[in-house]
Coordinates of C-alpha atoms and ligand atoms in Angstrom, one line a residue:
M1431 CA -156.9 -14.0 -51.4
N1432 CA -155.6 -10.5 -50.5
A1433 CA -159.0 -9.2 -49.3
R1434 CA -158.7 -11.7 -46.4
E1435 CA -157.8 -9.4 -43.5
E1436 CA -159.9 -6.5 -44.7
S1437 CA -163.3 -8.2 -44.2
D1438 CA -165.0 -9.9 -41.3
E1439 CA -167.1 -11.8 -43.8
I1440 CA -165.3 -15.1 -44.5
L1441 CA -168.1 -16.6 -46.6
R1442 CA -170.9 -15.4 -48.8
V1443 CA -173.3 -17.6 -50.7
K1444 CA -175.3 -15.9 -53.4
D1445 CA -178.4 -17.4 -55.0
L1446 CA -176.8 -20.8 -55.0
V1447 CA -178.3 -23.5 -57.3
I1448 CA -176.8 -27.0 -57.5
D1449 CA -178.2 -29.6 -60.0
F1450 CA -177.3 -33.2 -60.3
A1451 CA -178.1 -35.5 -63.2
G1452 CA -180.8 -38.0 -62.4
R1453 CA -180.7 -41.7 -63.2
H1454 CA -182.6 -41.2 -66.5
R1455 CA -181.4 -39.2 -69.4
G1456 CA -182.3 -35.5 -69.2
Q1457 CA -183.5 -35.9 -65.6
I1458 CA -182.3 -33.1 -63.3
I1459 CA -182.2 -33.2 -59.5
R1460 CA -182.1 -29.7 -58.1
A1461 CA -180.6 -30.4 -54.7
V1462 CA -180.1 -26.7 -53.8
D1463 CA -182.3 -24.0 -55.2
G1464 CA -181.5 -20.3 -54.6
V1465 CA -179.8 -20.4 -51.2
G1466 CA -178.1 -17.3 -49.9
F1467 CA -176.4 -16.4 -46.6
S1468 CA -173.1 -15.0 -45.2
V1469 CA -170.8 -16.1 -42.4
Q1470 CA -168.6 -13.9 -40.3
Q1471 CA -165.2 -14.9 -39.1
G1472 CA -165.3 -16.6 -35.8
E1473 CA -169.0 -17.4 -35.8
T1474 CA -170.7 -20.8 -35.9
F1475 CA -173.4 -20.8 -38.6
G1476 CA -175.7 -23.8 -38.1
I1477 CA -177.7 -25.4 -40.9
I1478 CA -180.6 -27.7 -39.9
G1479 CA -183.1 -29.7 -41.9
E1480 CA -184.3 -33.2 -42.5
S1481 CA -182.3 -35.7 -44.5
G1482 CA -182.4 -35.0 -48.2
S1483 CA -182.9 -31.2 -47.8
G1484 CA -179.6 -30.4 -49.4
K1485 CA -177.4 -29.6 -46.4
T1486 CA -174.4 -31.8 -47.5
T1487 CA -174.6 -30.5 -51.0
V1488 CA -174.3 -26.9 -49.8
G1489 CA -171.5 -27.9 -47.4
R1490 CA -169.5 -29.6 -50.2
C1491 CA -169.9 -26.6 -52.4
L1492 CA -168.8 -24.2 -49.6
V1493 CA -165.4 -26.0 -49.6
C1494 CA -165.2 -26.2 -53.4
L1495 CA -165.7 -30.0 -53.7
I1496 CA -168.5 -29.3 -56.1
P1497 CA -169.1 -26.2 -58.2
P1498 CA -172.3 -24.2 -58.2
T1499 CA -174.6 -24.8 -61.2
R1500 CA -175.7 -21.1 -60.8
G1501 CA -175.0 -18.5 -58.2
Q1502 CA -171.7 -18.0 -56.3
V1503 CA -169.8 -19.0 -53.2
L1504 CA -167.3 -16.3 -52.2
H1505 CA -164.4 -16.7 -49.8
F1506 CA -163.3 -13.4 -48.4
A1507 CA -165.2 -11.7 -51.2
Q1508 CA -163.4 -13.6 -53.9
D1509 CA -164.6 -16.5 -56.1
P1510 CA -162.4 -19.6 -55.3
F1511 CA -163.8 -21.3 -58.4
A1512 CA -162.1 -18.6 -60.5
L1513 CA -158.7 -19.8 -59.2
S1514 CA -156.4 -22.0 -61.3
A1515 CA -156.3 -25.7 -60.4
S1516 CA -153.1 -25.4 -58.4
E1517 CA -154.2 -22.2 -56.7
L1518 CA -157.5 -23.8 -55.7
R1519 CA -155.6 -26.8 -54.2
R1520 CA -153.6 -24.4 -52.1
H1521 CA -156.6 -22.3 -51.2
R1522 CA -158.7 -25.4 -50.1
R1523 CA -156.3 -25.9 -47.1
S1524 CA -158.1 -22.9 -45.5
F1525 CA -161.6 -24.3 -46.1
Q1526 CA -161.9 -27.9 -44.7
I1527 CA -164.8 -30.3 -44.2
I1528 CA -165.4 -33.1 -41.7
F1529 CA -168.1 -35.6 -42.6
Q1530 CA -170.4 -37.8 -40.5
D1531 CA -168.6 -41.1 -41.4
P1532 CA -165.4 -41.1 -39.4
N1533 CA -163.9 -43.5 -42.0
S1534 CA -164.5 -41.2 -45.0
A1535 CA -161.1 -39.3 -44.8
L1536 CA -159.1 -42.2 -43.3
D1537 CA -157.0 -44.5 -45.5
P1538 CA -157.3 -48.0 -44.0
R1539 CA -153.7 -48.7 -45.1
M1540 CA -152.2 -45.7 -43.2
T1541 CA -151.6 -45.3 -39.5
I1542 CA -153.3 -42.5 -37.7
L1543 CA -150.1 -40.5 -37.5
E1544 CA -149.5 -41.0 -41.3
T1545 CA -153.0 -39.9 -42.0
V1546 CA -152.7 -36.7 -39.9
R1547 CA -149.2 -36.0 -41.4
E1548 CA -150.2 -36.6 -45.0
P1549 CA -151.7 -33.1 -45.7
L1550 CA -148.5 -31.5 -44.4
D1551 CA -146.4 -33.8 -46.6
V1552 CA -148.6 -32.9 -49.7
A1553 CA -148.3 -29.2 -48.9
G1554 CA -144.5 -29.7 -48.3
T1555 CA -144.4 -27.4 -45.3
G1556 CA -141.3 -27.7 -43.1
T1557 CA -138.9 -30.6 -42.8
P1558 CA -140.2 -34.2 -42.4
D1559 CA -139.3 -34.1 -38.7
E1560 CA -141.2 -30.8 -38.2
R1561 CA -144.2 -32.3 -40.0
R1562 CA -144.1 -35.4 -37.8
R1563 CA -143.9 -33.3 -34.6
K1564 CA -146.7 -31.1 -35.8
A1565 CA -149.0 -34.1 -36.5
L1566 CA -148.2 -35.6 -33.1
A1567 CA -148.9 -32.3 -31.3
M1568 CA -152.2 -32.1 -33.1
L1569 CA -153.1 -35.7 -32.1
E1570 CA -152.4 -34.7 -28.5
R1571 CA -154.5 -31.6 -28.9
V1572 CA -157.5 -33.6 -29.9
A1573 CA -156.9 -35.9 -26.9
L1574 CA -155.7 -39.0 -28.8
A1575 CA -153.3 -40.9 -26.7
P1576 CA -149.7 -41.2 -28.2
E1577 CA -149.9 -45.0 -28.4
L1578 CA -152.8 -44.7 -30.8
A1579 CA -150.7 -42.8 -33.3
H1580 CA -149.3 -46.0 -34.8
R1581 CA -152.6 -47.9 -35.0
Y1582 CA -154.6 -48.3 -38.1
P1583 CA -158.2 -47.0 -38.4
H1584 CA -159.8 -50.4 -37.8
E1585 CA -157.9 -50.7 -34.5
I1586 CA -159.5 -47.6 -32.9
S1587 CA -163.1 -46.6 -32.0
G1588 CA -165.4 -44.3 -34.0
G1589 CA -164.9 -41.4 -31.6
Q1590 CA -161.1 -41.8 -31.8
K1591 CA -161.4 -41.9 -35.6
Q1592 CA -163.4 -38.7 -35.6
R1593 CA -160.7 -37.1 -33.4
A1594 CA -158.1 -38.2 -36.0
N1595 CA -160.2 -36.6 -38.7
I1596 CA -160.3 -33.3 -36.8
A1597 CA -156.5 -33.4 -36.3
R1598 CA -156.1 -34.1 -40.0
A1599 CA -158.3 -31.1 -40.9
L1600 CA -156.5 -28.8 -38.3
V1601 CA -152.9 -29.4 -39.3
L1602 CA -153.3 -27.2 -42.3
E1603 CA -154.4 -24.3 -40.0
P1604 CA -157.8 -23.8 -41.8
R1605 CA -159.9 -20.6 -41.3
L1606 CA -163.2 -22.4 -41.8
I1607 CA -164.4 -25.9 -41.2
V1608 CA -167.7 -27.3 -42.4
C1609 CA -168.8 -29.9 -39.8
D1610 CA -171.3 -32.1 -41.5
E1611 CA -173.2 -34.3 -39.0
V1612 CA -169.9 -34.8 -37.2
V1613 CA -171.4 -36.4 -34.1
A1614 CA -174.3 -38.3 -35.8
A1615 CA -172.5 -41.6 -36.1
L1616 CA -171.1 -41.5 -32.6
D1617 CA -172.4 -43.0 -29.5
V1618 CA -174.6 -40.6 -27.6
S1619 CA -172.4 -40.9 -24.5
I1620 CA -169.4 -39.3 -26.3
Q1621 CA -171.3 -36.7 -28.4
A1622 CA -171.1 -34.0 -25.7
D1623 CA -167.4 -34.5 -25.3
M1624 CA -166.9 -34.2 -29.0
L1625 CA -169.0 -31.0 -29.2
N1626 CA -167.0 -29.5 -26.4
L1627 CA -163.8 -30.4 -28.2
F1628 CA -165.1 -28.5 -31.3
A1629 CA -165.9 -25.5 -29.1
D1630 CA -162.5 -25.5 -27.5
L1631 CA -160.7 -25.8 -30.8
Q1632 CA -162.7 -22.9 -32.2
R1633 CA -161.5 -20.6 -29.4
E1634 CA -157.9 -21.8 -29.6
F1635 CA -157.5 -21.7 -33.4
A1636 CA -159.9 -18.8 -34.1
L1637 CA -162.0 -21.0 -36.4
T1638 CA -165.2 -20.3 -38.2
Y1639 CA -167.6 -23.3 -38.4
V1640 CA -170.6 -24.1 -40.6
F1641 CA -172.2 -26.7 -38.4
I1642 CA -174.6 -28.9 -40.3
S1643 CA -177.0 -31.4 -38.6
H1644 CA -180.4 -32.8 -38.7
D1645 CA -180.3 -32.8 -34.8
L1646 CA -181.7 -29.6 -33.5
R1647 CA -180.0 -29.9 -30.1
V1648 CA -176.6 -30.2 -31.7
V1649 CA -177.1 -27.1 -33.9
A1650 CA -178.7 -25.1 -31.1
H1651 CA -175.9 -25.9 -28.7
M1652 CA -173.1 -24.9 -31.1
S1653 CA -174.4 -22.1 -33.3
D1654 CA -174.6 -18.3 -33.1
R1655 CA -177.0 -18.2 -36.1
V1656 CA -179.1 -20.9 -37.6
A1657 CA -180.5 -21.5 -41.1
V1658 CA -183.4 -23.9 -41.5
M1659 CA -183.4 -25.7 -44.8
Y1660 CA -186.3 -27.5 -46.5
F1661 CA -186.1 -29.2 -49.8
G1662 CA -183.2 -27.2 -51.3
K1663 CA -184.3 -23.9 -50.0
L1664 CA -183.8 -21.8 -46.8
V1665 CA -187.1 -21.2 -45.0
E1666 CA -185.8 -19.4 -42.0
L1667 CA -182.6 -17.8 -40.7
G1668 CA -181.9 -16.0 -37.5
P1669 CA -180.0 -15.8 -34.2
A1670 CA -179.9 -19.3 -32.6
G1671 CA -181.6 -18.1 -29.4
A1672 CA -184.4 -16.3 -31.1
L1673 CA -185.0 -19.1 -33.6
M1674 CA -185.1 -21.7 -30.8
T1675 CA -187.4 -19.9 -28.5
A1676 CA -189.7 -18.3 -31.1
P1677 CA -189.4 -20.0 -34.5
L1678 CA -191.4 -18.2 -37.2
H1679 CA -191.7 -20.6 -40.0
P1680 CA -194.2 -23.5 -39.7
Y1681 CA -191.5 -25.9 -40.6
S1682 CA -189.1 -24.6 -37.9
Q1683 CA -192.0 -24.8 -35.4
A1684 CA -192.6 -28.4 -36.4
L1685 CA -188.9 -29.3 -36.0
L1686 CA -188.8 -27.7 -32.6
S1687 CA -192.1 -29.1 -31.3
A1688 CA -190.9 -32.6 -32.3
E1689 CA -187.9 -32.2 -30.0
P1690 CA -187.9 -34.3 -26.8
E1691 CA -186.6 -32.6 -23.6
P1692 CA -184.6 -30.5 -23.1
A1693 CA -186.5 -28.2 -25.4
P1694 CA -186.6 -24.5 -24.6
A1695 CA -188.9 -23.9 -21.7
R1696 CA -191.4 -21.9 -23.8
L1697 CA -191.9 -24.8 -26.2
R1698 CA -192.5 -27.4 -23.6
N1699 CA -196.1 -26.2 -23.1
R1700 CA -196.7 -26.4 -26.8
Q1701 CA -198.4 -29.4 -28.3
R1702 CA -196.5 -31.3 -31.0
I1703 CA -197.0 -30.4 -34.6
I1704 CA -197.2 -33.6 -36.5
L1705 CA -195.8 -33.2 -40.0
K1706 CA -197.7 -35.3 -42.6
G1707 CA -195.8 -37.3 -45.1
E1708 CA -192.2 -37.5 -46.2
I1709 CA -190.0 -34.9 -47.8
P1710 CA -191.2 -34.8 -51.4
S1711 CA -189.4 -36.5 -54.3
A1712 CA -186.4 -34.4 -55.6
L1713 CA -187.7 -35.1 -59.1
A1714 CA -191.1 -33.4 -58.5
P1715 CA -190.8 -30.3 -56.4
P1716 CA -194.2 -29.0 -55.1
S1717 CA -195.4 -25.8 -56.7
G1718 CA -195.6 -22.5 -54.8
C1719 CA -194.3 -22.9 -51.3
R1720 CA -192.4 -26.3 -51.3
F1721 CA -193.7 -26.9 -47.8
H1722 CA -197.4 -26.7 -48.7
T1723 CA -197.8 -30.5 -49.0
R1724 CA -196.9 -30.9 -45.3
C1725 CA -197.7 -27.5 -43.8
P1726 CA -200.4 -27.5 -41.2
L1727 CA -201.2 -23.9 -42.1
A1728 CA -201.3 -24.2 -45.9
V1729 CA -204.1 -22.5 -47.8
A1730 CA -204.8 -22.6 -51.6
E1731 CA -202.5 -19.6 -52.3
C1732 CA -199.5 -21.6 -50.9
A1733 CA -199.6 -24.1 -53.8
Q1734 CA -199.8 -21.3 -56.3
R1735 CA -197.3 -18.6 -55.2
E1736 CA -193.8 -19.1 -53.8
P1737 CA -193.2 -17.0 -50.6
E1738 CA -190.6 -14.3 -50.8
W1739 CA -187.4 -14.6 -48.7
R1740 CA -187.9 -11.5 -46.5
E1741 CA -186.2 -9.9 -43.5
V1742 CA -189.1 -9.6 -41.0
A1743 CA -187.1 -8.3 -38.0
P1744 CA -183.4 -7.3 -37.8
G1745 CA -181.4 -10.4 -38.7
R1746 CA -184.5 -12.6 -39.0
L1747 CA -185.4 -13.9 -42.4
V1748 CA -188.2 -16.1 -43.4
A1749 CA -190.1 -17.5 -46.4
C1750 CA -193.8 -17.8 -45.6
H1751 CA -196.7 -15.7 -46.8
F1752 CA -198.1 -15.4 -43.4
V1753 CA -195.3 -14.2 -41.2
E1754 CA -195.8 -10.4 -41.0
P1755 CA -193.0 -8.0 -40.0
A1756 CA -195.1 -6.0 -37.6
K1757 CA -196.4 -9.0 -35.7
T1758 CA -193.0 -10.6 -35.7
V1759 CA -191.8 -8.0 -33.3
E1760 CA -194.7 -8.9 -31.1
V1761 CA -193.9 -12.6 -31.5
G1762 CA -190.3 -12.0 -30.3
R1763 CA -191.6 -10.3 -27.2
A1764 CA -194.6 -12.4 -26.2
G1765 CA -195.4 -16.0 -26.6
P1766 CA -195.8 -18.3 -29.6
P1767 CA -196.1 -17.0 -33.1
R1768 CA -199.6 -15.7 -33.3
A1769 CA -198.8 -13.9 -36.5
I1770 CA -199.3 -17.1 -38.3
G1771 CA -202.0 -18.4 -36.1
V1772 CA -200.2 -21.6 -35.2
E1773 CA -202.3 -22.5 -32.2
N1774 CA -205.3 -23.3 -34.4
A1775 CA -203.2 -25.5 -36.6
I1776 CA -201.4 -27.5 -34.0
K1777 CA -202.6 -31.1 -33.8
S1778 CA -203.3 -32.6 -30.4
Ligands
ADP2756 N1 -174.1 -36.9 -56.3 C1 -175.5 -36.8 -56.4 N2 -176.1 -37.2 -57.5 C2 -177.5 -37.2 -57.5 N3 -178.3 -36.7 -56.5 C3 -177.7 -36.3 -55.4 C4 -176.2 -36.3 -55.3 N4 -175.9 -35.8 -54.0 C5 -177.1 -35.5 -53.4 N5 -178.1 -35.8 -54.2 C6 -179.6 -35.5 -54.0 O1 -179.7 -34.2 -53.6 C7 -180.6 -34.0 -52.5 C8 -180.0 -33.4 -51.3 O2 -179.0 -34.3 -50.8 P1 -178.1 -34.0 -49.6 O3 -177.4 -32.7 -49.9 O4 -177.2 -35.1 -49.3 O5 -179.1 -33.7 -48.4 P2 -178.9 -33.8 -46.8 O6 -177.4 -33.6 -46.5 O7 -179.7 -32.6 -46.3 O8 -179.4 -35.1 -46.3 C9 -181.2 -35.5 -52.3 O9 -182.3 -35.6 -53.0 C10 -180.1 -36.3 -52.8 O10 -180.6 -37.6 -53.2
SF4_2757 S1 -196.4 -20.2 -47.3 FE1 -198.1 -21.5 -46.8 S2 -197.4 -23.6 -47.0 FE2 -195.6 -22.3 -46.9 S3 -195.0 -22.3 -44.8 FE3 -196.3 -20.5 -45.1 S4 -198.4 -21.2 -44.6 FE4 -197.1 -23.0 -44.9
MG2758 MG1 -176.2 -34.9 -45.3

């Protein structure tokens, strides 16, 4: 990837579509449907959405674990899926993913040290002794005590396992890490420590993160920009601060209003928006705006016409018929989003 140092843009996703085969013959599940965004080097790009909205599928495609059905994922402006199998294997070292389940990347038959050393052994970098020392140094960096290095995964806690996963991802000196619900399985008491570790490592190793979570507080805490995903599509994207204090899309507003303390001060006065129903079946996407079956502001037009994905203020994109650019500026300055008349729709 020679364009690497010439561009600040580490990742670009263009009109990404990802289909899976359903259980029955000919059935197609469109998990991701026309998603696009870009990520700059060194930033943390958050993706938020309910379970089943397609976040993990996007994350796996970003690190080339699954190919796009349509559209493109570019790494430093180049298509990694165009690489040969061996080139892609080498290239993947720079684009890592850490999953929610701390056991997912740990082999129960390997000690923690062996697990962290394994990617270096496969890559064949340095001498065996150098690889061992590098793995030990990384375990120390993620604050795993040296005596844990020789334990097996079942002998350590979930938090310690997740630290081992981080060390395993980091030994290959990646440029970008997709963090998929990385604290969701951990005890609440250690989540903050873990998030701080991610933040420290980002500074130290100049990492770029794509931080995926269903937990708004996690994404808000970590991210520079946030994309909100609903049923395979992005519905809103913007700077984390602006999106958290003045969300534009009714779905983002509902997610935020459902947050317990500590919600941003301006939202505490707001009444909760109760979303009706579950996320629809992946086999039967709603017509028009996919959110219309649950949107408190939906009108007949919403079921007929899909809203465009539009930039309504610098760096703020949204897909809703009723968010208007001119009023958006007003929204940013003063109070809740009157542009879409949310007060009238909020349920008490
Ligand atoms: N391997 C797969 N085969 C079939 N359907 C899948 C597969 N992976 C994900 N899906 C479906 O794609 C949709 C999005 O899933 P996922 O990306 O895991 O969402 P999220 O991470 O937001 O919870 C869901 O309907 C899920 O059932
Ligand atoms: S387009 Fe209609 S249904 Fe979709 S978010 Fe906007 S108001 Fe709600
Ligand atoms: Mg997921």
